[in-house]
mmCIF file of C-alpha atoms in Angstrom:
data_model
loop_
_atom_site.group_PDB
_atom_site.id
_atom_site.type_symbol
_atom_site.label_atom_id
_atom_site.label_comp_id
_atom_site.label_asym_id
_atom_site.label_seq_id
_atom_site.Cartn_x
_atom_site.Cartn_y
_atom_site.Cartn_z
ATOM 1 C CA UNK E 1 -82.223 -13.396 -25.297
ATOM 2 C CA UNK E 2 -81.277 -13.345 -21.624
ATOM 3 C CA UNK E 3 -79.815 -10.188 -20.111
ATOM 4 C CA UNK E 4 -77.640 -10.869 -17.076
ATOM 5 C CA UNK E 5 -77.614 -8.608 -14.041
ATOM 6 C CA UNK E 6 -74.480 -7.003 -15.467
ATOM 7 C CA UNK E 7 -76.226 -6.310 -18.779
ATOM 8 C CA UNK E 8 -79.175 -4.718 -16.961
ATOM 9 C CA UNK E 9 -76.917 -2.615 -14.735
ATOM 10 C CA UNK E 10 -74.878 -1.493 -17.751
ATOM 11 C CA UNK E 11 -77.987 -0.670 -19.780
ATOM 12 C CA UNK E 12 -79.190 1.521 -16.915
ATOM 13 C CA UNK E 13 -75.899 3.418 -16.812
ATOM 14 C CA UNK E 14 -74.613 1.816 -13.588
ATOM 15 C CA UNK E 15 -76.792 4.310 -11.716
ATOM 16 C CA UNK E 16 -77.083 1.994 -8.694
ATOM 17 C CA UNK E 17 -73.331 2.353 -8.157
ATOM 18 C CA UNK E 18 -73.093 6.105 -8.741
ATOM 19 C CA UNK E 19 -71.151 7.972 -6.078
ATOM 20 C CA UNK E 20 -70.076 4.802 -4.278
ATOM 21 C CA UNK E 21 -66.678 3.259 -3.628
ATOM 22 C CA UNK E 22 -67.109 -0.131 -5.244
ATOM 23 C CA UNK E 23 -65.418 -3.432 -4.599
ATOM 24 C CA UNK E 24 -66.170 -6.215 -7.061
ATOM 25 C CA UNK E 25 -65.822 -9.936 -6.381
ATOM 26 C CA UNK E 26 -65.427 -11.288 -9.882
ATOM 27 C CA UNK E 27 -63.353 -13.160 -12.430
ATOM 28 C CA UNK E 28 -63.040 -13.718 -16.176
ATOM 29 C CA UNK E 29 -66.549 -15.227 -16.399
ATOM 30 C CA UNK E 30 -68.167 -11.878 -15.647
ATOM 31 C CA UNK E 31 -68.775 -10.602 -19.176
ATOM 32 C CA UNK E 32 -71.536 -8.514 -20.713
ATOM 33 C CA UNK E 33 -73.460 -9.365 -23.870
ATOM 34 C CA UNK E 34 -70.611 -8.037 -26.005
ATOM 35 C CA UNK E 35 -68.033 -10.224 -24.234
ATOM 36 C CA UNK E 36 -66.509 -7.352 -22.256
ATOM 37 C CA UNK E 37 -65.418 -8.042 -18.676
ATOM 38 C CA UNK E 38 -67.400 -6.333 -15.907
ATOM 39 C CA UNK E 39 -64.348 -4.475 -14.604
ATOM 40 C CA UNK E 40 -63.626 -3.085 -18.064
ATOM 41 C CA UNK E 41 -67.284 -2.163 -18.626
ATOM 42 C CA UNK E 42 -67.429 -0.317 -15.315
ATOM 43 C CA UNK E 43 -64.124 1.456 -15.873
ATOM 44 C CA UNK E 44 -64.986 2.506 -19.423
ATOM 45 C CA UNK E 45 -68.365 3.867 -18.318
ATOM 46 C CA UNK E 46 -66.558 6.571 -16.348
ATOM 47 C CA UNK E 47 -69.272 6.423 -13.699
ATOM 48 C CA UNK E 48 -68.040 3.633 -11.410
ATOM 49 C CA UNK E 49 -65.287 4.099 -8.844
ATOM 50 C CA UNK E 50 -63.640 0.674 -8.565
ATOM 51 C CA UNK E 51 -61.654 0.682 -5.344
ATOM 52 C CA UNK E 52 -60.917 -3.051 -5.064
ATOM 53 C CA UNK E 53 -61.134 -6.242 -7.121
ATOM 54 C CA UNK E 54 -61.500 -9.542 -5.300
ATOM 55 C CA UNK E 55 -61.111 -12.915 -7.029
ATOM 56 C CA UNK E 56 -62.138 -16.515 -6.201
ATOM 57 C CA UNK E 57 -60.540 -19.899 -6.928
ATOM 58 C CA UNK E 58 -58.714 -19.946 -10.307
ATOM 59 C CA UNK E 59 -57.903 -16.209 -9.986
ATOM 60 C CA UNK E 60 -59.193 -13.055 -11.665
ATOM 61 C CA UNK E 61 -58.284 -14.315 -15.141
ATOM 62 C CA UNK E 62 -59.515 -17.868 -14.457
ATOM 63 C CA UNK E 63 -56.284 -19.548 -15.519
ATOM 64 C CA UNK E 64 -55.078 -21.113 -12.249
ATOM 65 C CA UNK E 65 -55.707 -24.855 -12.040
ATOM 66 C CA UNK E 66 -57.937 -26.637 -9.528
ATOM 67 C CA UNK E 67 -56.573 -26.268 -5.997
ATOM 68 C CA UNK E 68 -53.671 -23.943 -6.938
ATOM 69 C CA UNK E 69 -53.270 -20.996 -4.537
ATOM 70 C CA UNK E 70 -53.418 -17.520 -6.087
ATOM 71 C CA UNK E 71 -51.461 -14.481 -4.864
ATOM 72 C CA UNK E 72 -52.667 -10.880 -4.588
ATOM 73 C CA UNK E 73 -51.839 -8.573 -7.504
ATOM 74 C CA UNK E 74 -53.113 -5.352 -9.089
ATOM 75 C CA UNK E 75 -55.133 -4.367 -12.151
ATOM 76 C CA UNK E 76 -53.005 -2.320 -14.566
ATOM 77 C CA UNK E 77 -56.055 -0.661 -16.151
ATOM 78 C CA UNK E 78 -57.697 0.660 -12.985
ATOM 79 C CA UNK E 79 -54.779 0.572 -10.555
ATOM 80 C CA UNK E 80 -57.063 -1.215 -8.102
ATOM 81 C CA UNK E 81 -55.631 -4.001 -5.964
ATOM 82 C CA UNK E 82 -56.704 -7.545 -6.854
ATOM 83 C CA UNK E 83 -57.163 -9.516 -3.654
ATOM 84 C CA UNK E 84 -57.219 -13.302 -3.854
ATOM 85 C CA UNK E 85 -59.680 -15.363 -1.832
ATOM 86 C CA UNK E 86 -57.864 -18.534 -2.823
ATOM 87 C CA UNK E 87 -54.527 -17.888 -1.200
ATOM 88 C CA UNK E 88 -53.733 -16.995 2.399
ATOM 89 C CA UNK E 89 -57.406 -16.392 3.154
ATOM 90 C CA UNK E 90 -60.741 -17.632 1.844
ATOM 91 C CA UNK E 91 -62.655 -14.658 3.261
ATOM 92 C CA UNK E 92 -62.380 -10.914 2.585
ATOM 93 C CA UNK E 93 -60.402 -9.229 5.339
ATOM 94 C CA UNK E 94 -61.029 -5.873 6.971
ATOM 95 C CA UNK E 95 -58.207 -4.453 4.833
ATOM 96 C CA UNK E 96 -59.905 -5.603 1.615
ATOM 97 C CA UNK E 97 -63.258 -4.095 2.588
ATOM 98 C CA UNK E 98 -61.981 -0.923 4.224
ATOM 99 C CA UNK E 99 -63.556 2.201 2.740
ATOM 100 C CA UNK E 100 -65.973 0.323 0.469
ATOM 101 C CA UNK E 101 -69.616 1.339 0.246
ATOM 102 C CA UNK E 102 -70.699 -1.725 -1.696
ATOM 103 C CA UNK E 103 -69.259 -5.107 -2.640
ATOM 104 C CA UNK E 104 -70.598 -6.381 -5.977
ATOM 105 C CA UNK E 105 -70.602 -10.105 -6.803
ATOM 106 C CA UNK E 106 -70.613 -11.139 -10.465
ATOM 107 C CA UNK E 107 -69.332 -14.628 -11.271
ATOM 108 C CA UNK E 108 -70.807 -17.372 -13.453
ATOM 109 C CA UNK E 109 -71.551 -20.406 -11.293
ATOM 110 C CA UNK E 110 -72.344 -23.885 -12.662
ATOM 111 C CA UNK E 111 -75.127 -25.078 -10.363
ATOM 112 C CA UNK E 112 -73.317 -27.672 -8.221
ATOM 113 C CA UNK E 113 -73.022 -27.180 -4.460
ATOM 114 C CA UNK E 114 -69.355 -28.237 -4.288
ATOM 115 C CA UNK E 115 -68.262 -25.788 -7.000
ATOM 116 C CA UNK E 116 -66.591 -23.118 -4.876
ATOM 117 C CA UNK E 117 -67.717 -19.779 -6.306
ATOM 118 C CA UNK E 118 -70.977 -19.447 -4.371
ATOM 119 C CA UNK E 119 -69.343 -20.456 -1.095
ATOM 120 C CA UNK E 120 -66.867 -17.646 -1.723
ATOM 121 C CA UNK E 121 -69.878 -15.362 -2.231
ATOM 122 C CA UNK E 122 -71.339 -16.558 1.078
ATOM 123 C CA UNK E 123 -68.097 -15.910 2.951
ATOM 124 C CA UNK E 124 -67.985 -12.429 1.406
ATOM 125 C CA UNK E 125 -71.581 -11.747 2.451
ATOM 126 C CA UNK E 126 -70.756 -12.676 6.031
ATOM 127 C CA UNK E 127 -67.733 -10.384 6.122
ATOM 128 C CA UNK E 128 -69.640 -7.561 4.422
ATOM 129 C CA UNK E 129 -72.257 -7.861 7.159
ATOM 130 C CA UNK E 130 -69.521 -7.785 9.808
ATOM 131 C CA UNK E 131 -67.996 -4.570 8.458
ATOM 132 C CA UNK E 132 -71.187 -2.792 7.401
ATOM 133 C CA UNK E 133 -70.658 -2.988 3.631
ATOM 134 C CA UNK E 134 -73.645 -3.226 1.272
ATOM 135 C CA UNK E 135 -73.708 -6.368 -0.911
ATOM 136 C CA UNK E 136 -75.037 -6.503 -4.487
ATOM 137 C CA UNK E 137 -75.386 -9.613 -6.667
ATOM 138 C CA UNK E 138 -75.496 -9.237 -10.446
ATOM 139 C CA UNK E 139 -77.488 -12.336 -11.269
ATOM 140 C CA UNK E 140 -76.595 -14.904 -13.920
ATOM 141 C CA UNK E 141 -78.242 -18.085 -15.222
ATOM 142 C CA UNK E 142 -77.976 -21.370 -13.444
ATOM 143 C CA UNK E 143 -76.527 -23.038 -16.551
ATOM 144 C CA UNK E 144 -78.036 -26.457 -15.808
ATOM 145 C CA UNK E 145 -81.553 -25.043 -15.235
ATOM 146 C CA UNK E 146 -83.263 -23.790 -12.135
ATOM 147 C CA UNK E 147 -85.883 -26.495 -11.868
ATOM 148 C CA UNK E 148 -83.928 -29.771 -11.609
ATOM 149 C CA UNK E 149 -82.538 -30.777 -8.211
ATOM 150 C CA UNK E 150 -80.294 -33.729 -7.423
ATOM 151 C CA UNK E 151 -78.945 -35.322 -4.284
ATOM 152 C CA UNK E 152 -79.381 -34.908 -0.545
ATOM 153 C CA UNK E 153 -79.299 -31.582 1.239
ATOM 154 C CA UNK E 154 -75.958 -31.137 2.970
ATOM 155 C CA UNK E 155 -75.916 -31.780 6.714
ATOM 156 C CA UNK E 156 -74.228 -28.534 7.793
ATOM 157 C CA UNK E 157 -73.946 -29.744 11.403
ATOM 158 C CA UNK E 158 -71.379 -32.389 10.438
ATOM 159 C CA UNK E 159 -69.835 -31.011 7.237
ATOM 160 C CA UNK E 160 -68.354 -27.542 6.743
ATOM 161 C CA UNK E 161 -65.866 -26.706 3.992
ATOM 162 C CA UNK E 162 -65.408 -24.512 0.933
ATOM 163 C CA UNK E 163 -66.904 -27.360 -1.110
ATOM 164 C CA UNK E 164 -69.549 -28.205 1.499
ATOM 165 C CA UNK E 165 -71.166 -25.132 3.015
ATOM 166 C CA UNK E 166 -74.806 -24.603 2.060
ATOM 167 C CA UNK E 167 -77.530 -26.972 3.387
ATOM 168 C CA UNK E 168 -78.814 -27.534 -0.152
ATOM 169 C CA UNK E 169 -78.768 -30.495 -2.578
ATOM 170 C CA UNK E 170 -75.757 -31.209 -4.783
ATOM 171 C CA UNK E 171 -77.611 -29.768 -7.779
ATOM 172 C CA UNK E 172 -79.430 -26.943 -6.055
ATOM 173 C CA UNK E 173 -81.370 -25.159 -8.811
ATOM 174 C CA UNK E 174 -80.587 -21.654 -7.508
ATOM 175 C CA UNK E 175 -79.114 -18.702 -9.351
ATOM 176 C CA UNK E 176 -76.411 -16.759 -7.493
ATOM 177 C CA UNK E 177 -78.957 -14.130 -6.483
ATOM 178 C CA UNK E 178 -81.320 -16.752 -5.124
ATOM 179 C CA UNK E 179 -78.529 -18.449 -3.201
ATOM 180 C CA UNK E 180 -77.614 -15.075 -1.700
ATOM 181 C CA UNK E 181 -81.199 -14.587 -0.499
ATOM 182 C CA UNK E 182 -81.216 -18.129 0.895
ATOM 183 C CA UNK E 183 -77.888 -17.600 2.651
ATOM 184 C CA UNK E 184 -78.912 -14.313 4.242
ATOM 185 C CA UNK E 185 -82.014 -16.002 5.621
ATOM 186 C CA UNK E 186 -80.174 -19.162 6.769
ATOM 187 C CA UNK E 187 -77.457 -17.226 8.607
ATOM 188 C CA UNK E 188 -79.804 -14.396 9.669
ATOM 189 C CA UNK E 189 -77.303 -11.848 8.370
ATOM 190 C CA UNK E 190 -77.683 -8.159 9.190
ATOM 191 C CA UNK E 191 -76.791 -7.212 5.631
ATOM 192 C CA UNK E 192 -78.118 -4.740 3.089
ATOM 193 C CA UNK E 193 -78.483 -7.126 0.143
ATOM 194 C CA UNK E 194 -79.728 -6.348 -3.353
ATOM 195 C CA UNK E 195 -79.988 -8.513 -6.459
ATOM 196 C CA UNK E 196 -79.965 -7.055 -9.967
ATOM 197 C CA UNK E 197 -82.225 -9.569 -11.666
ATOM 198 C CA UNK E 198 -81.841 -11.009 -15.127
ATOM 199 C CA UNK E 199 -84.335 -10.352 -17.877
ATOM 200 C CA UNK E 200 -85.536 -13.032 -20.280
ATOM 201 C CA UNK E 201 -84.368 -16.061 -18.289
ATOM 202 C CA UNK E 202 -86.627 -19.037 -17.560
ATOM 203 C CA UNK E 203 -85.968 -21.765 -15.029
ATOM 204 C CA UNK E 204 -86.102 -24.502 -17.682
ATOM 205 C CA UNK E 205 -83.265 -22.982 -19.738
ATOM 206 C CA UNK E 206 -79.851 -24.561 -20.136
ATOM 207 C CA UNK E 207 -77.008 -22.092 -20.689
ATOM 208 C CA UNK E 208 -76.816 -22.708 -24.429
ATOM 209 C CA UNK E 209 -80.448 -21.571 -24.754
ATOM 210 C CA UNK E 210 -79.824 -18.135 -23.206
ATOM 211 C CA UNK E 211 -77.558 -16.424 -25.799
ATOM 212 C CA UNK E 212 -75.373 -15.263 -22.875
ATOM 213 C CA UNK E 213 -71.705 -15.130 -23.934
ATOM 214 C CA UNK E 214 -69.914 -18.343 -22.932
ATOM 215 C CA UNK E 215 -66.615 -18.332 -21.065
ATOM 216 C CA UNK E 216 -65.138 -21.410 -19.412
ATOM 217 C CA UNK E 217 -66.023 -20.773 -15.744
ATOM 218 C CA UNK E 218 -62.893 -22.705 -14.775
ATOM 219 C CA UNK E 219 -60.166 -24.369 -16.868
ATOM 220 C CA UNK E 220 -61.777 -27.821 -16.988
ATOM 221 C CA UNK E 221 -65.422 -26.824 -17.452
ATOM 222 C CA UNK E 222 -65.468 -26.295 -21.192
ATOM 223 C CA UNK E 223 -69.104 -26.606 -22.148
ATOM 224 C CA UNK E 224 -72.648 -27.104 -20.951
ATOM 225 C CA UNK E 225 -72.358 -30.898 -21.136
ATOM 226 C CA UNK E 226 -69.522 -30.844 -18.601
ATOM 227 C CA UNK E 227 -71.633 -28.609 -16.354
ATOM 228 C CA UNK E 228 -74.559 -31.036 -16.543
ATOM 229 C CA UNK E 229 -72.373 -34.017 -15.630
ATOM 230 C CA UNK E 230 -70.267 -32.226 -13.008
ATOM 231 C CA UNK E 231 -72.659 -32.774 -10.041
ATOM 232 C CA UNK E 232 -72.106 -36.509 -10.553
ATOM 233 C CA UNK E 233 -68.744 -37.041 -12.199
ATOM 234 C CA UNK E 234 -67.240 -34.376 -9.936
ATOM 235 C CA UNK E 235 -67.771 -36.822 -7.063
ATOM 236 C CA UNK E 236 -65.040 -39.026 -8.536
ATOM 237 C CA UNK E 237 -62.574 -36.430 -7.240
ATOM 238 C CA UNK E 238 -63.219 -37.986 -3.827
ATOM 239 C CA UNK E 239 -61.904 -41.299 -5.205
ATOM 240 C CA UNK E 240 -58.846 -42.636 -7.023
ATOM 241 C CA UNK E 241 -60.602 -42.394 -10.403
ATOM 242 C CA UNK E 242 -59.551 -39.757 -12.949
ATOM 243 C CA UNK E 243 -62.216 -37.410 -14.329
ATOM 244 C CA UNK E 244 -60.456 -36.343 -17.505
ATOM 245 C CA UNK E 245 -58.314 -33.470 -16.252
ATOM 246 C CA UNK E 246 -55.365 -33.361 -18.627
ATOM 247 C CA UNK E 247 -57.454 -34.738 -21.511
ATOM 248 C CA UNK E 248 -59.707 -33.021 -24.032
ATOM 249 C CA UNK E 249 -62.842 -34.330 -22.276
ATOM 250 C CA UNK E 250 -62.748 -33.305 -18.599
ATOM 251 C CA UNK E 251 -65.921 -34.331 -16.745
ATOM 252 C CA UNK E 252 -67.202 -36.175 -19.812
ATOM 253 C CA UNK E 253 -65.167 -39.314 -19.033
ATOM 254 C CA UNK E 254 -63.831 -41.175 -16.008
ATOM 255 C CA UNK E 255 -61.199 -43.885 -15.803
ATOM 256 C CA UNK E 256 -58.182 -45.541 -14.214
ATOM 257 C CA UNK E 257 -55.413 -47.929 -15.355
ATOM 258 C CA UNK E 258 -57.012 -50.781 -13.406
ATOM 259 C CA UNK E 259 -60.651 -50.172 -14.376
ATOM 260 C CA UNK E 260 -62.647 -52.956 -16.021
ATOM 261 C CA UNK E 261 -64.121 -50.320 -18.286
ATOM 262 C CA UNK E 262 -65.911 -52.645 -20.672
ATOM 263 C CA UNK E 263 -67.864 -54.253 -17.846
ATOM 264 C CA UNK E 264 -68.614 -50.895 -16.196
ATOM 265 C CA UNK E 265 -69.854 -49.367 -19.467
ATOM 266 C CA UNK E 266 -72.021 -52.418 -20.137
ATOM 267 C CA UNK E 267 -73.540 -52.329 -16.633
ATOM 268 C CA UNK E 268 -74.225 -48.589 -16.868
ATOM 269 C CA UNK E 269 -75.877 -49.044 -20.257
ATOM 270 C CA UNK E 270 -78.334 -51.492 -18.670
ATOM 271 C CA UNK E 271 -79.025 -49.274 -15.645
ATOM 272 C CA UNK E 272 -82.097 -46.967 -15.512
ATOM 273 C CA UNK E 273 -80.070 -43.883 -16.435
ATOM 274 C CA UNK E 274 -81.902 -41.590 -18.834
ATOM 275 C CA UNK E 275 -80.569 -39.147 -21.406
ATOM 276 C CA UNK E 276 -77.081 -40.640 -21.718
ATOM 277 C CA UNK E 277 -75.125 -43.412 -23.400
ATOM 278 C CA UNK E 278 -71.868 -45.006 -22.253
ATOM 279 C CA UNK E 279 -68.905 -46.481 -24.081
ATOM 280 C CA UNK E 280 -65.534 -47.828 -22.986
ATOM 281 C CA UNK E 281 -62.712 -45.539 -24.093
ATOM 282 C CA UNK E 282 -59.025 -45.174 -23.224
ATOM 283 C CA UNK E 283 -57.422 -41.858 -22.280
ATOM 284 C CA UNK E 284 -53.930 -40.829 -21.126
ATOM 285 C CA UNK E 285 -54.165 -37.791 -18.815
ATOM 286 C CA UNK E 286 -51.412 -35.223 -19.345
ATOM 287 C CA UNK E 287 -51.713 -34.107 -15.712
ATOM 288 C CA UNK E 288 -53.501 -34.706 -12.437
ATOM 289 C CA UNK E 289 -54.472 -38.250 -11.417
ATOM 290 C CA UNK E 290 -52.599 -40.944 -13.412
ATOM 291 C CA UNK E 291 -50.535 -38.387 -15.313
ATOM 292 C CA UNK E 292 -48.937 -40.067 -18.328
ATOM 293 C CA UNK E 293 -50.635 -43.420 -17.668
ATOM 294 C CA UNK E 294 -53.024 -45.081 -20.083
ATOM 295 C CA UNK E 295 -56.400 -45.287 -18.389
ATOM 296 C CA UNK E 296 -59.285 -47.544 -19.275
ATOM 297 C CA UNK E 297 -62.430 -45.546 -18.781
ATOM 298 C CA UNK E 298 -66.005 -44.742 -19.679
ATOM 299 C CA UNK E 299 -67.100 -41.847 -21.891
ATOM 300 C CA UNK E 300 -70.522 -40.367 -21.153
ATOM 301 C CA UNK E 301 -72.487 -38.960 -24.094
ATOM 302 C CA UNK E 302 -75.500 -36.734 -23.418
ATOM 303 C CA UNK E 303 -78.465 -37.357 -25.715
ATOM 304 C CA UNK E 304 -81.228 -35.583 -23.766
ATOM 305 C CA UNK E 305 -79.947 -32.898 -21.388
ATOM 306 C CA UNK E 306 -83.227 -32.507 -19.551
ATOM 307 C CA UNK E 307 -83.381 -36.193 -18.650
ATOM 308 C CA UNK E 308 -79.839 -36.504 -17.272
ATOM 309 C CA UNK E 309 -79.347 -37.010 -13.538
ATOM 310 C CA UNK E 310 -75.594 -36.873 -13.080
ATOM 311 C CA UNK E 311 -75.514 -37.923 -9.441
ATOM 312 C CA UNK E 312 -77.455 -41.065 -10.367
ATOM 313 C CA UNK E 313 -74.673 -41.852 -12.859
ATOM 314 C CA UNK E 314 -72.062 -41.520 -10.118
ATOM 315 C CA UNK E 315 -73.994 -43.711 -7.667
ATOM 316 C CA UNK E 316 -74.435 -46.499 -10.215
ATOM 317 C CA UNK E 317 -70.827 -46.185 -11.416
ATOM 318 C CA UNK E 318 -69.476 -46.342 -7.852
ATOM 319 C CA UNK E 319 -71.648 -49.385 -7.173
ATOM 320 C CA UNK E 320 -70.337 -51.202 -10.249
ATOM 321 C CA UNK E 321 -66.733 -50.190 -9.535
ATOM 322 C CA UNK E 322 -67.172 -51.613 -6.054
ATOM 323 C CA UNK E 323 -68.489 -54.781 -7.675
ATOM 324 C CA UNK E 324 -65.893 -55.259 -10.431
ATOM 325 C CA UNK E 325 -62.821 -53.420 -9.060
ATOM 326 C CA UNK E 326 -63.278 -53.706 -5.308
ATOM 327 C CA UNK E 327 -59.566 -54.266 -4.577
ATOM 328 C CA UNK E 328 -58.523 -51.169 -6.523
ATOM 329 C CA UNK E 329 -61.396 -48.698 -6.171
ATOM 330 C CA UNK E 330 -60.901 -46.333 -3.227
ATOM 331 C CA UNK E 331 -63.401 -43.806 -1.906
ATOM 332 C CA UNK E 332 -62.030 -41.198 0.508
ATOM 333 C CA UNK E 333 -64.683 -41.223 3.217
ATOM 334 C CA UNK E 334 -64.256 -37.641 4.452
ATOM 335 C CA UNK E 335 -64.047 -36.214 0.946
ATOM 336 C CA UNK E 336 -67.103 -38.023 -0.400
ATOM 337 C CA UNK E 337 -69.022 -36.819 2.650
ATOM 338 C CA UNK E 338 -68.272 -33.259 1.523
ATOM 339 C CA UNK E 339 -69.352 -34.014 -2.032
ATOM 340 C CA UNK E 340 -72.600 -35.862 -1.319
ATOM 341 C CA UNK E 341 -73.429 -33.912 1.839
ATOM 342 C CA UNK E 342 -73.398 -36.584 4.529
ATOM 343 C CA UNK E 343 -71.817 -39.921 5.427
ATOM 344 C CA UNK E 344 -74.832 -42.010 4.443
ATOM 345 C CA UNK E 345 -73.824 -42.614 0.815
ATOM 346 C CA UNK E 346 -70.471 -44.177 1.726
ATOM 347 C CA UNK E 347 -71.978 -46.220 4.552
ATOM 348 C CA UNK E 348 -74.773 -47.565 2.354
ATOM 349 C CA UNK E 349 -72.391 -48.389 -0.497
ATOM 350 C CA UNK E 350 -70.053 -50.270 1.831
ATOM 351 C CA UNK E 351 -73.040 -52.121 3.280
ATOM 352 C CA UNK E 352 -73.955 -53.350 -0.198
ATOM 353 C CA UNK E 353 -77.130 -51.300 -0.596
ATOM 354 C CA UNK E 354 -78.431 -51.004 -4.153
ATOM 355 C CA UNK E 355 -78.161 -47.756 -6.133
ATOM 356 C CA UNK E 356 -81.958 -47.473 -6.054
ATOM 357 C CA UNK E 357 -81.966 -47.605 -2.244
ATOM 358 C CA UNK E 358 -79.170 -45.039 -2.005
ATOM 359 C CA UNK E 359 -80.946 -42.648 -4.362
ATOM 360 C CA UNK E 360 -84.220 -43.052 -2.475
ATOM 361 C CA UNK E 361 -82.335 -41.957 0.646
ATOM 362 C CA UNK E 362 -81.024 -38.910 -1.220
ATOM 363 C CA UNK E 363 -84.571 -37.937 -2.180
ATOM 364 C CA UNK E 364 -85.747 -38.249 1.418
ATOM 365 C CA UNK E 365 -82.838 -36.135 2.697
ATOM 366 C CA UNK E 366 -83.689 -33.247 0.347
ATOM 367 C CA UNK E 367 -87.458 -33.194 0.920
ATOM 368 C CA UNK E 368 -87.349 -30.359 3.457
ATOM 369 C CA UNK E 369 -85.288 -28.134 1.181
ATOM 370 C CA UNK E 370 -87.531 -28.810 -1.791
ATOM 371 C CA UNK E 371 -90.559 -27.754 0.233
ATOM 372 C CA UNK E 372 -88.961 -24.555 1.580
ATOM 373 C CA UNK E 373 -86.986 -23.191 -1.376
ATOM 374 C CA UNK E 374 -89.898 -21.491 -3.135
ATOM 375 C CA UNK E 375 -89.711 -18.244 -1.166
ATOM 376 C CA UNK E 376 -86.190 -17.571 -2.459
ATOM 377 C CA UNK E 377 -86.962 -17.988 -6.172
ATOM 378 C CA UNK E 378 -86.787 -14.810 -8.255
ATOM 379 C CA UNK E 379 -87.938 -16.225 -11.607
#
């Protein structure tokens, strides 16, 4: 059984927070091994002074949809203000951090660079350094393992956004604590940083092998299979293809009213894509892209989680969509640059390069990161 950083801190009586004014950057995914939220666990311990709660995208309770701004509020149990970092500001302000001794980060990430929680952590680290506030990460599993990497390292000289911040591959293989160590080193932050490590976690574990309590990290990530496919199928959000928001299978299916789904599924089934099967399947999204329209699409079934390379699936799918639906399929150049990490993917696809050539370029672009990441690994 894996104990998260929160479990370890709680077991040890929160002694590392004793006598300090604590801010916590967290949301609904921060639960202990009994399913209790970190804020509640700290409050009920009677030994933690929670002075501020700060929340990321989707809000403190995790119910706000993708891209919806969240307002500030307050916690009725503790009386502490709840500051949103997905509203008027994406970074903690001086007002939010004023009087704090330590800012604690405890949020369950999903292991994809363009998922926003760890960028929010990075912004908070930078502001904590600016205002002299200690920063503590309560570590949690990378739910799609810590030893599989996918995609090119982001070119941070040309791309900088909430979804495109760290110079790491799309599937980066870091835990939150490891990313914090990497970020402090990359930005050379003058920051007192500590990581409360997990116990019983191995790098080859998927989330469902850890016995850590599951909560949907965001409304449309509803299981480990969606997390595994997200680094690839999430890239469709930079196109005019639906990814299953508003259906019962978000990030397990992609489609559009105009898609030649039978041909795409057949091509993907012949491609060298391991651990998955594909089948043509219709869906009618209740919201988001193509709301209320019947979409022809492709369902992706995972058969061997360890063999799946989700970004490979996206590259092959985009190639075949360009082949069979060229008049209808649209890739937003600036958005896909944020997702993949540089402009090369879009340029190579438009030039007619094969998926194999594109993926070989990805591997080359991430070689430096792969060689250097070892010093940040905690497990």
